[in-house]
JSON list of C-alpha atoms in Angstrom, two decimals:
[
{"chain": "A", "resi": 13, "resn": "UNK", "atom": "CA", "xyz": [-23.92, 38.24, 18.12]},
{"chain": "A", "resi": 14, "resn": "UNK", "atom": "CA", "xyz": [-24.23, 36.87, 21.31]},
{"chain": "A", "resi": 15, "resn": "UNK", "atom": "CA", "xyz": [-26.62, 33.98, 21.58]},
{"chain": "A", "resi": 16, "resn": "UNK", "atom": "CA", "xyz": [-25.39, 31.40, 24.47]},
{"chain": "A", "resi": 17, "resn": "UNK", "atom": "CA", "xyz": [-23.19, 31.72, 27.71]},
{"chain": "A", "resi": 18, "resn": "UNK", "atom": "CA", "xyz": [-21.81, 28.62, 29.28]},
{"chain": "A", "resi": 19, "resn": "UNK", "atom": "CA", "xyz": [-19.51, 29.20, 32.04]},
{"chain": "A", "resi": 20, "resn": "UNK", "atom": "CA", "xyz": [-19.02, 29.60, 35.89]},
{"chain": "A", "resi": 21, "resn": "UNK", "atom": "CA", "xyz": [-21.78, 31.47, 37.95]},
{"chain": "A", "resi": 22, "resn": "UNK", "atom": "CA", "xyz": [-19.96, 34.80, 39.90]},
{"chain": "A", "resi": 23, "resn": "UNK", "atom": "CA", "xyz": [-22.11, 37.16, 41.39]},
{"chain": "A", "resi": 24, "resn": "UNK", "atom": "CA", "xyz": [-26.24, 37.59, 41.81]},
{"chain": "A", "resi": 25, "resn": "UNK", "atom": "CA", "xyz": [-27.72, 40.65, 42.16]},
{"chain": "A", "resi": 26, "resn": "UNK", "atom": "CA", "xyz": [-31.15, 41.02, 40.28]},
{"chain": "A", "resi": 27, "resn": "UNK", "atom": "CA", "xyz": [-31.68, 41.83, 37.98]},
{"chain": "A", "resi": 28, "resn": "UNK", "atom": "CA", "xyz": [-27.69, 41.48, 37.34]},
{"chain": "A", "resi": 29, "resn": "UNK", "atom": "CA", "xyz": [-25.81, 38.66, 37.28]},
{"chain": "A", "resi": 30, "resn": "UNK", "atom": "CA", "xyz": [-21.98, 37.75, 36.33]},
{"chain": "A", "resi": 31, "resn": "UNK", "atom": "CA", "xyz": [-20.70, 34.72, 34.38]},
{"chain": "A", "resi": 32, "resn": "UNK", "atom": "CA", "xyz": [-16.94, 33.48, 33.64]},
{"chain": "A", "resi": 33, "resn": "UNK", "atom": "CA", "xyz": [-16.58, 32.43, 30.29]},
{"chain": "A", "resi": 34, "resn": "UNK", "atom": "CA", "xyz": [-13.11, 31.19, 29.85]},
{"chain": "A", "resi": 35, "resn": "UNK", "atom": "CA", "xyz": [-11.80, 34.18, 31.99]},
{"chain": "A", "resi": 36, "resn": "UNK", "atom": "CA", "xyz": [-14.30, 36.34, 30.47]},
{"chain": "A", "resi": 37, "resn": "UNK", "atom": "CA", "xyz": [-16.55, 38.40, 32.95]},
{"chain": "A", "resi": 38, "resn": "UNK", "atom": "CA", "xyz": [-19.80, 38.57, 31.14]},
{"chain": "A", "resi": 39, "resn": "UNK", "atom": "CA", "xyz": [-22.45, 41.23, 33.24]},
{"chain": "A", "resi": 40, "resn": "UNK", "atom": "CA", "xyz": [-26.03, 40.52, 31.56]},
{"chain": "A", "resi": 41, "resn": "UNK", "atom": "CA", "xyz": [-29.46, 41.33, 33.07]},
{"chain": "A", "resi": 42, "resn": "UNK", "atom": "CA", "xyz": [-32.04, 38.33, 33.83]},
{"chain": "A", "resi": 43, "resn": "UNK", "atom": "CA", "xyz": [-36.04, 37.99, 34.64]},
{"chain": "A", "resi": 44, "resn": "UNK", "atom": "CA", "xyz": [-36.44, 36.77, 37.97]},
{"chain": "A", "resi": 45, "resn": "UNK", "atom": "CA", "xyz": [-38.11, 33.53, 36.55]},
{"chain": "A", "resi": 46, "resn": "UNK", "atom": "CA", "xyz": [-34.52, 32.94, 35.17]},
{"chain": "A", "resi": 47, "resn": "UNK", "atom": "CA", "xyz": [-32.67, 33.63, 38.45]},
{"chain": "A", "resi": 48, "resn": "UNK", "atom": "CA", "xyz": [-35.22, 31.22, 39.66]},
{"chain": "A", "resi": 49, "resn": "UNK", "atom": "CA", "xyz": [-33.54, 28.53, 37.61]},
{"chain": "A", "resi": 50, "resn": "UNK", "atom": "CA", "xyz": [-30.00, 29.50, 38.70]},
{"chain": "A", "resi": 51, "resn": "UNK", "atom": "CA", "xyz": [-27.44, 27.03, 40.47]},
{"chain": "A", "resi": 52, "resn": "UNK", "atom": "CA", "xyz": [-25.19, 28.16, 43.39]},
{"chain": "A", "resi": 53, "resn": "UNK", "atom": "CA", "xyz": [-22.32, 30.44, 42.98]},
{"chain": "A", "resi": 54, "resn": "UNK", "atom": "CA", "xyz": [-19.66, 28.76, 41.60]},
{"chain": "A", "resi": 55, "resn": "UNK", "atom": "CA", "xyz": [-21.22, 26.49, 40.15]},
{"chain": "A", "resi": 56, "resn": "UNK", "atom": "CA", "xyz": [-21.66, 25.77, 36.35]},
{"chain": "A", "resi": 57, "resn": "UNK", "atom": "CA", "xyz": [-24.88, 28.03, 34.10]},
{"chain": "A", "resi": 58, "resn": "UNK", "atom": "CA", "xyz": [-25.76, 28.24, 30.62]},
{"chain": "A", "resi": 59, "resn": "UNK", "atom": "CA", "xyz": [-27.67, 31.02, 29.38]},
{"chain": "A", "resi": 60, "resn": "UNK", "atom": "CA", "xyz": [-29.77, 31.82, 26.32]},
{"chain": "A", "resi": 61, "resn": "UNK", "atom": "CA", "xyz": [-28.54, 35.13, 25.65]},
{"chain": "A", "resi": 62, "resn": "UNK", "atom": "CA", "xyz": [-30.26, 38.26, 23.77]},
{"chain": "A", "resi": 63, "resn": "UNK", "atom": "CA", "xyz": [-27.85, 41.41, 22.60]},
{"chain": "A", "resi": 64, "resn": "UNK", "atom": "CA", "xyz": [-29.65, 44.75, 23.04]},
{"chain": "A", "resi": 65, "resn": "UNK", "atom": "CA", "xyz": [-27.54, 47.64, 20.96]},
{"chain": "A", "resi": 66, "resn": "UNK", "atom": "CA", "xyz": [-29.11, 51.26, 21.13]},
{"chain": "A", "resi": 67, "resn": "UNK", "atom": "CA", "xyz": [-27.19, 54.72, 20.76]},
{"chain": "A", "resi": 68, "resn": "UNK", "atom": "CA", "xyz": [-26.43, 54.63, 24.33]},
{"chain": "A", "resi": 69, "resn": "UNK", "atom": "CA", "xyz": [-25.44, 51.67, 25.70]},
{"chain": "A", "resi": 70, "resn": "UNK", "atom": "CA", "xyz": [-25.04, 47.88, 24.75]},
{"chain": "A", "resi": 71, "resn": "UNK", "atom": "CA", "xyz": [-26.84, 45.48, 27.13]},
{"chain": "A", "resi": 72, "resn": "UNK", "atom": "CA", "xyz": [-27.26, 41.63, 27.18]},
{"chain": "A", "resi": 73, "resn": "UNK", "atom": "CA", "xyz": [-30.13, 39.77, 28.08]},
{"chain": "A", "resi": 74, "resn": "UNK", "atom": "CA", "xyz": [-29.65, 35.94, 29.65]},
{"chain": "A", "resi": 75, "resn": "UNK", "atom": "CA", "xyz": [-32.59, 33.18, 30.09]},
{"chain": "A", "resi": 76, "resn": "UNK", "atom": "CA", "xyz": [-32.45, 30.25, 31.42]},
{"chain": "A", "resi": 77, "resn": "UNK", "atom": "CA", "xyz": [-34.99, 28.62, 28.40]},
{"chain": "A", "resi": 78, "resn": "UNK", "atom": "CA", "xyz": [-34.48, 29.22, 24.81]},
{"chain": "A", "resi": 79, "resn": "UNK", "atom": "CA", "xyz": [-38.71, 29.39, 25.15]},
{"chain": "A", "resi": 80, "resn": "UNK", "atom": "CA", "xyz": [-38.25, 32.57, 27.84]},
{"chain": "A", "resi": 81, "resn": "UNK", "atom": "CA", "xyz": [-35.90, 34.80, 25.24]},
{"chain": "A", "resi": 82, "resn": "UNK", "atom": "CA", "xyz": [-37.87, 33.42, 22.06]},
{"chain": "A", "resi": 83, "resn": "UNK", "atom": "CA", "xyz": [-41.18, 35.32, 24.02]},
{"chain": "A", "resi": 84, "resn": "UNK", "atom": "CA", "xyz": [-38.69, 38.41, 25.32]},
{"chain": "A", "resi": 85, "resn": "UNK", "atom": "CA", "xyz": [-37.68, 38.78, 21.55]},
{"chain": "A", "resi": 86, "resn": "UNK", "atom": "CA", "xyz": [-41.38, 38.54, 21.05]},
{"chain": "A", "resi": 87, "resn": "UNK", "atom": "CA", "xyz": [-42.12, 41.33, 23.59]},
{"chain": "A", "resi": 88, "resn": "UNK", "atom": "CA", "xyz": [-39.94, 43.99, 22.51]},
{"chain": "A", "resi": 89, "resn": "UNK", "atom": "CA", "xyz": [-40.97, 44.11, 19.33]},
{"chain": "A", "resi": 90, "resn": "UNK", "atom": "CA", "xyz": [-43.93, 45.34, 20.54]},
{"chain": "A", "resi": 91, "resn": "UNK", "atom": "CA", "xyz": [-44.94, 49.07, 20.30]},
{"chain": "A", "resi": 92, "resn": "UNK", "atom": "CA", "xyz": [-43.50, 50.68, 23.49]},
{"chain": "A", "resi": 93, "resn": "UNK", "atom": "CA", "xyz": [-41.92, 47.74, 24.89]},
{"chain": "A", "resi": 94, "resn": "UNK", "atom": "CA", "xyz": [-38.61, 47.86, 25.40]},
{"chain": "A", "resi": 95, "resn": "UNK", "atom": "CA", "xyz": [-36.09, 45.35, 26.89]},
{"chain": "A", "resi": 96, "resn": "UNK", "atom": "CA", "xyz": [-36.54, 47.04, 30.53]},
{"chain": "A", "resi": 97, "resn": "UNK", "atom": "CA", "xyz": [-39.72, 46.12, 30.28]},
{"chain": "A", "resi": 98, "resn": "UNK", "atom": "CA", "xyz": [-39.98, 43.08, 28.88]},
{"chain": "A", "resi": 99, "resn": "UNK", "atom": "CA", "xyz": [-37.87, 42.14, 31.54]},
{"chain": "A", "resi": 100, "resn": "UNK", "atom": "CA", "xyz": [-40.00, 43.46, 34.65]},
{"chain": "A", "resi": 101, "resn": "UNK", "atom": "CA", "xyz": [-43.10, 41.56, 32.39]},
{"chain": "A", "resi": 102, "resn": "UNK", "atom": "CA", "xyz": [-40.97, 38.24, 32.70]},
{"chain": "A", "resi": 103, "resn": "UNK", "atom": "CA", "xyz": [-40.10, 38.71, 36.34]},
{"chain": "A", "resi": 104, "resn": "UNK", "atom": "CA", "xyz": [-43.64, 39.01, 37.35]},
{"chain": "A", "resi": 105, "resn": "UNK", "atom": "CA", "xyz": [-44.89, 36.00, 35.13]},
{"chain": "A", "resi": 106, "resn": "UNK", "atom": "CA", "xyz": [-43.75, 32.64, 33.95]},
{"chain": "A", "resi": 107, "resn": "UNK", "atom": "CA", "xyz": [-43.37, 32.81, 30.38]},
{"chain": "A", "resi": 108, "resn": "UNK", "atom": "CA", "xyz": [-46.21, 30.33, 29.69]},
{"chain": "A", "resi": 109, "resn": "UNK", "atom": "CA", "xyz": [-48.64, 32.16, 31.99]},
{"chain": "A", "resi": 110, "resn": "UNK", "atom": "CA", "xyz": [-47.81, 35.20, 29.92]},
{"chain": "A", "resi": 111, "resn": "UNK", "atom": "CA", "xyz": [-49.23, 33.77, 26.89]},
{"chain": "A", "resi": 112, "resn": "UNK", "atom": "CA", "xyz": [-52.28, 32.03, 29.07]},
{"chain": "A", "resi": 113, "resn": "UNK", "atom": "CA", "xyz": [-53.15, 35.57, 29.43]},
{"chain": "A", "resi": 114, "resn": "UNK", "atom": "CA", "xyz": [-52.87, 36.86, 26.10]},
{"chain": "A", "resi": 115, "resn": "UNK", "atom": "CA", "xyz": [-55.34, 34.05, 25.18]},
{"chain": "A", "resi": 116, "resn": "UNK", "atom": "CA", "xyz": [-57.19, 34.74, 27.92]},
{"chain": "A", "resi": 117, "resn": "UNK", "atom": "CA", "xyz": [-56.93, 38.88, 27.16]},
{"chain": "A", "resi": 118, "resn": "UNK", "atom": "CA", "xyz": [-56.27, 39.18, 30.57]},
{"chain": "A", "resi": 119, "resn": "UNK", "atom": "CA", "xyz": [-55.86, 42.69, 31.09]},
{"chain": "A", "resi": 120, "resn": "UNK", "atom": "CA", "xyz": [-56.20, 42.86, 34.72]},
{"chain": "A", "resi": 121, "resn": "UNK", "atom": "CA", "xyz": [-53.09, 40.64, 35.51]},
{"chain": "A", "resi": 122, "resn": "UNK", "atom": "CA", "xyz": [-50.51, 42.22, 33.08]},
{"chain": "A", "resi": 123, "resn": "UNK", "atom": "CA", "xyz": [-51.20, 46.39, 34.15]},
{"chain": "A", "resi": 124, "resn": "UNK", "atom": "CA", "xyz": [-50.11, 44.68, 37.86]},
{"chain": "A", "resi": 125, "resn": "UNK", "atom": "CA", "xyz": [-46.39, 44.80, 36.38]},
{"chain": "A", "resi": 126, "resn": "UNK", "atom": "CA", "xyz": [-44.50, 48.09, 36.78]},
{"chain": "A", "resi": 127, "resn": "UNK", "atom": "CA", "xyz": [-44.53, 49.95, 33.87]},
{"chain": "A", "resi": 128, "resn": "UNK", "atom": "CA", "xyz": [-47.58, 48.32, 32.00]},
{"chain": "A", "resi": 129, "resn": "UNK", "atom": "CA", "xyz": [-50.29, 50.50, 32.12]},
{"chain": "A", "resi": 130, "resn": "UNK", "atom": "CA", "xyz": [-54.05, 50.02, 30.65]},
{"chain": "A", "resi": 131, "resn": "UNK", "atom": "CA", "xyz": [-53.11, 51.48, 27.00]},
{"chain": "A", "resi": 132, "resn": "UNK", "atom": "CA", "xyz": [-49.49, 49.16, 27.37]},
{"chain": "A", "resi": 133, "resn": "UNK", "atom": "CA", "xyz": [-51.35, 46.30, 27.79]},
{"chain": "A", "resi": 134, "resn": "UNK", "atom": "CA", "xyz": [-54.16, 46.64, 25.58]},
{"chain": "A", "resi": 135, "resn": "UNK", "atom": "CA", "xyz": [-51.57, 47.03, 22.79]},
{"chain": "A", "resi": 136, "resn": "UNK", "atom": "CA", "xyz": [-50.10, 43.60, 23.74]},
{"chain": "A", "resi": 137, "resn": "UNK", "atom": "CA", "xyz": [-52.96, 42.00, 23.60]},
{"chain": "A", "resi": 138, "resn": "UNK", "atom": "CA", "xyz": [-53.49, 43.26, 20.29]},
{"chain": "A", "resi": 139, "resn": "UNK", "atom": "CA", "xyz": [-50.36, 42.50, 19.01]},
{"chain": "A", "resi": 140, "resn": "UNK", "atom": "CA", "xyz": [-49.38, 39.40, 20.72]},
{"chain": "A", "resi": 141, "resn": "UNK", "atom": "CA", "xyz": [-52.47, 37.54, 20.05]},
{"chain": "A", "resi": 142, "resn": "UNK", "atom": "CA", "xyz": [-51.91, 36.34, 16.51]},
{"chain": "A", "resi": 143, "resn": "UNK", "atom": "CA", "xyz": [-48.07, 35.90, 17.06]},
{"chain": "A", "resi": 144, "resn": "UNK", "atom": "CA", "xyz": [-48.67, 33.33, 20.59]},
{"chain": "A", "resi": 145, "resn": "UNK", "atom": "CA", "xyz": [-51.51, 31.34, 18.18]},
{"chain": "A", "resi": 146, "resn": "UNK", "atom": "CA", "xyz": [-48.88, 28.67, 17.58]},
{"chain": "A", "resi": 147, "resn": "UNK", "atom": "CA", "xyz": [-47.10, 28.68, 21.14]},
{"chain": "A", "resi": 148, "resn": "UNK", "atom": "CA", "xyz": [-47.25, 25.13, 22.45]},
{"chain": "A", "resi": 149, "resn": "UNK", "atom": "CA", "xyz": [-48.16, 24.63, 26.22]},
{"chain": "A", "resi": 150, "resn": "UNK", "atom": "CA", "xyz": [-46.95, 22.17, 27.94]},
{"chain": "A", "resi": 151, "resn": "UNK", "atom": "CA", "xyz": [-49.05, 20.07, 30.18]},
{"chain": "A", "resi": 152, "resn": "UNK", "atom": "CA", "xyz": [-47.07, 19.43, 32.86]},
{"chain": "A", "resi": 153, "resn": "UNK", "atom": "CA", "xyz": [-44.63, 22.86, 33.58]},
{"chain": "A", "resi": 154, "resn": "UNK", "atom": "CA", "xyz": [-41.41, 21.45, 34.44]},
{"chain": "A", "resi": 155, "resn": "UNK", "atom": "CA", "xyz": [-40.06, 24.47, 34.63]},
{"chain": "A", "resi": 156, "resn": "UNK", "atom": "CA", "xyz": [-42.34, 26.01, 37.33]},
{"chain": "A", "resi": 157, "resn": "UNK", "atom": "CA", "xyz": [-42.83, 23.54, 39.97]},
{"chain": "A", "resi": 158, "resn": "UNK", "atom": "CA", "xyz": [-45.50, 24.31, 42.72]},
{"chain": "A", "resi": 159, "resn": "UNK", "atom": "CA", "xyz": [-42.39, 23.59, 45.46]},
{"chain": "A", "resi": 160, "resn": "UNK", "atom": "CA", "xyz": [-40.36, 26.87, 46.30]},
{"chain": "A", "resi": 161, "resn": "UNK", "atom": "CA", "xyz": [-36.55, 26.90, 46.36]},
{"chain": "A", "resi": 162, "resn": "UNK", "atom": "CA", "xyz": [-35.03, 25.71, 49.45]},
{"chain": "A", "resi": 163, "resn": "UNK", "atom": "CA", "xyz": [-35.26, 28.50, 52.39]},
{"chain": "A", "resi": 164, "resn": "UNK", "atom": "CA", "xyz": [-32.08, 30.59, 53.09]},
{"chain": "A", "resi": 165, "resn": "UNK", "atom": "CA", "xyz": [-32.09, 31.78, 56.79]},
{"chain": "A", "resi": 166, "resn": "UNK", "atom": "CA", "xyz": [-34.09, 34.46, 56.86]},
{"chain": "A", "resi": 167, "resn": "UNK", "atom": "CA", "xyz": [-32.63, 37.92, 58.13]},
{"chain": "A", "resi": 168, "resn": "UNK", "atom": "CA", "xyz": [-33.11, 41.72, 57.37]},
{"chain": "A", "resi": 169, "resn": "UNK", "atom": "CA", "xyz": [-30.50, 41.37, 54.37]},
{"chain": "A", "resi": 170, "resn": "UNK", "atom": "CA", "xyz": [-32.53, 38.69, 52.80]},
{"chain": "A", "resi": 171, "resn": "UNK", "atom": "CA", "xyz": [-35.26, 41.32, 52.86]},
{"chain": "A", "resi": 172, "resn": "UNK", "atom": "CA", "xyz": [-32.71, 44.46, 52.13]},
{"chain": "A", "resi": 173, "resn": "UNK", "atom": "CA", "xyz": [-31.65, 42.39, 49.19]},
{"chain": "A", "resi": 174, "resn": "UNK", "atom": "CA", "xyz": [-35.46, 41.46, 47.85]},
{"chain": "A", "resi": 175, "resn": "UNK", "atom": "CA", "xyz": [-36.54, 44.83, 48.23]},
{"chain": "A", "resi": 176, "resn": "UNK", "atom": "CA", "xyz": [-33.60, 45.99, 45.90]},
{"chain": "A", "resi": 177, "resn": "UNK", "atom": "CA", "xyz": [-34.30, 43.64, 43.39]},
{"chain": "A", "resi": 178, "resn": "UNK", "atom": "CA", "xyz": [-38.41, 45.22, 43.26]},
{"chain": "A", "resi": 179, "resn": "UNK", "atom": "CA", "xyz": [-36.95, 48.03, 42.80]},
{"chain": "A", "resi": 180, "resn": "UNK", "atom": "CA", "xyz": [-34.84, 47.42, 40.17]},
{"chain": "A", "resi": 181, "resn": "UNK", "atom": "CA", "xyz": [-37.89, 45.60, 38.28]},
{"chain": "A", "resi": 182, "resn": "UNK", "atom": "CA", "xyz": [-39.23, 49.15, 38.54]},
{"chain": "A", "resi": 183, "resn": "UNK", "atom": "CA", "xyz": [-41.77, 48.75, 41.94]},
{"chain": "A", "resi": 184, "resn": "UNK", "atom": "CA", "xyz": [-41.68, 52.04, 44.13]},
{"chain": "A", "resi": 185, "resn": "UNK", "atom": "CA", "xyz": [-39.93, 51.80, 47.31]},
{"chain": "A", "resi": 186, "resn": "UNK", "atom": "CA", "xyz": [-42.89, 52.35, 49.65]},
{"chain": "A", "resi": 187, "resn": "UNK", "atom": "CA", "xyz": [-44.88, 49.15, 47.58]},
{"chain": "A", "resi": 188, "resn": "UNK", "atom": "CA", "xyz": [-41.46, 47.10, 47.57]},
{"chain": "A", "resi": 189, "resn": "UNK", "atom": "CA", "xyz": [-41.62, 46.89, 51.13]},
{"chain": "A", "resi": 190, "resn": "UNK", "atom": "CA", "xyz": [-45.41, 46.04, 51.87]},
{"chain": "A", "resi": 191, "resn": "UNK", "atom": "CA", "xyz": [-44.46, 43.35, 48.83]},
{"chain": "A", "resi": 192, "resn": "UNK", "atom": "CA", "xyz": [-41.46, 41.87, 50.63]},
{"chain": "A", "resi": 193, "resn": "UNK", "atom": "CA", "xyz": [-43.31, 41.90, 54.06]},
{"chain": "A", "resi": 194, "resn": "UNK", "atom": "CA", "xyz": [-46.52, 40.54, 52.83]},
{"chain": "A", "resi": 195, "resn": "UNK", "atom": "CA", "xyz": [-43.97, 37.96, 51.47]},
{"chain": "A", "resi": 196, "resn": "UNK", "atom": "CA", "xyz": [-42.30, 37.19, 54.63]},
{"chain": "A", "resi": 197, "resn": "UNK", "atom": "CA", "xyz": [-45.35, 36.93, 56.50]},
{"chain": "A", "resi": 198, "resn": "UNK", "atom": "CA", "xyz": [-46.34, 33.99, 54.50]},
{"chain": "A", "resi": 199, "resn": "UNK", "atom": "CA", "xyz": [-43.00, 32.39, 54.78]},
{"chain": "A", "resi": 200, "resn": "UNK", "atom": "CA", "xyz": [-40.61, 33.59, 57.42]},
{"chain": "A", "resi": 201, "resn": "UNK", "atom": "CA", "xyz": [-38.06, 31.61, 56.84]},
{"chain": "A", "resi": 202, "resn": "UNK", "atom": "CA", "xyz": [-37.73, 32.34, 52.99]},
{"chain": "A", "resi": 203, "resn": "UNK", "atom": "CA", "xyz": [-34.31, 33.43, 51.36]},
{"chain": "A", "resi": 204, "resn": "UNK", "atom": "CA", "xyz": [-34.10, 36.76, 49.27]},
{"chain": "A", "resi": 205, "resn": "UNK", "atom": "CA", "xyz": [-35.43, 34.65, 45.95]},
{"chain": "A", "resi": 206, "resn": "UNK", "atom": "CA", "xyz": [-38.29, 32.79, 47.64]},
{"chain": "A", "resi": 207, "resn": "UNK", "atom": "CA", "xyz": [-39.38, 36.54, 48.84]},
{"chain": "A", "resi": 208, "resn": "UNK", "atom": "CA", "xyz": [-39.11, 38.10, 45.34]},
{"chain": "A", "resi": 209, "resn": "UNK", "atom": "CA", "xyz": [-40.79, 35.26, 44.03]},
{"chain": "A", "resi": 210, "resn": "UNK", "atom": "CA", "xyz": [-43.98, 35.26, 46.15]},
{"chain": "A", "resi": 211, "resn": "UNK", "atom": "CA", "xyz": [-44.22, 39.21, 46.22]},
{"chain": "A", "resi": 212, "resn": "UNK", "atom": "CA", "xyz": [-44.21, 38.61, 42.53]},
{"chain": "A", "resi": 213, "resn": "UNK", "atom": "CA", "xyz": [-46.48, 35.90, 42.26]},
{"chain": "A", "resi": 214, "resn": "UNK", "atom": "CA", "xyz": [-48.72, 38.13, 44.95]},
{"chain": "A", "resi": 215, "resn": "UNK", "atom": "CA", "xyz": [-49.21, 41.27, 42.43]},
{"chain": "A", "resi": 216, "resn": "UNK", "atom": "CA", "xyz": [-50.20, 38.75, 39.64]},
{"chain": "A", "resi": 217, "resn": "UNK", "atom": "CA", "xyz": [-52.61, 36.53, 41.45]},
{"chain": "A", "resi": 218, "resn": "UNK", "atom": "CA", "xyz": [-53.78, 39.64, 43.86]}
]
């Protein structure tokens, strides 16, 4: 088993990413709220890692918090969650907001993630409740700080490339769009990650 990747950061592409291990090309899939978290390429990452084997494929799961995979673990052992989803349900919300809304049985704000309908959520309310009794909240989020990443320049492959990324979380291509230019309309100037980040943040708080 697979539990922790420490190497050299390669290539970004949500909701892929590559890491060198000691020569070793790792591909595993990430939340956005992890890519969040992510140095430059090149530079150095360590991962909390999550080993997904079904008849059909092998896939591995990276977070940048050992809190953020203990709550995807959490998630897909939940009746019709899978690790897809969990994944689009961690991209769209911060992992401690996730269980704010569980105690809150927020409905409204989790069916806003692809893939989570009414019945989905329900169930995860159910479910989740007694198992997020004991999750400790911090009081101060260091992990989530009100200040956005630094802006990239902003240019029609940042957008290309946040669009992609929606999709890939599972958003149609037609509501991708309106996401990523609602986004840039409230920062033009905002790199690919900023965008995907505030179209995300948009669909929970909308």
């Amino acid at each position: 088993m697979i539990g922790r990747l420490h190497g050299t950061l390669l290539e970004k592409q949500p909701p892929y990413l590559l890491i060198d291990v000691n020569g070793v090309g790792y591909e595993v899939q990430a939340p956005m709220t992890t890519f969040y978290q992510l140095p430059a390429l090149g530079e150095t990452a360590t991962l909390y890692t999550h080993l997904a084997v079904s008849e059909t494929a092998q896939q591995l799961f990276g977070f940048a918090q050992e809190r953020d995979r203990r709550l995807f673990r959490t998630l897909i052992k939940v009746s019709g969650v899978g690790p897809k989803l969990a994944v689009a349900i961690l991209s769209g919300m911060e992992t401690d907001d996730i269980v704010r809304c569980v105690r809150d049985d927020d409905v409204k704000a989790l069916v806003r993630v692809p893939g989570v309908g009414k019945k989905t959520a329900e169930r995860l309310m159910i479910e989740l409740g007694d198992r997020l009794k004991q999750w400790e909240l911090p009081r101060h989020d260091l992990l989530t700080p009100d200040v956005a990443p630094a802006p990239g320049n902003q240019d029609k492959d940042n957008q290309a490339e946040a669009e992609s990324a929606l999709i890939a979380l599972g958003y149609k291509p037609t509501e991708a769009a309106k996401m990523i230019a609602a986004a840039v309309r409230q920062d033009p100037v905002a790199g690919s990650e900023t965008l995907i980040r505030l179209a995300l943040r948009s669909m929970v708080s909308g």
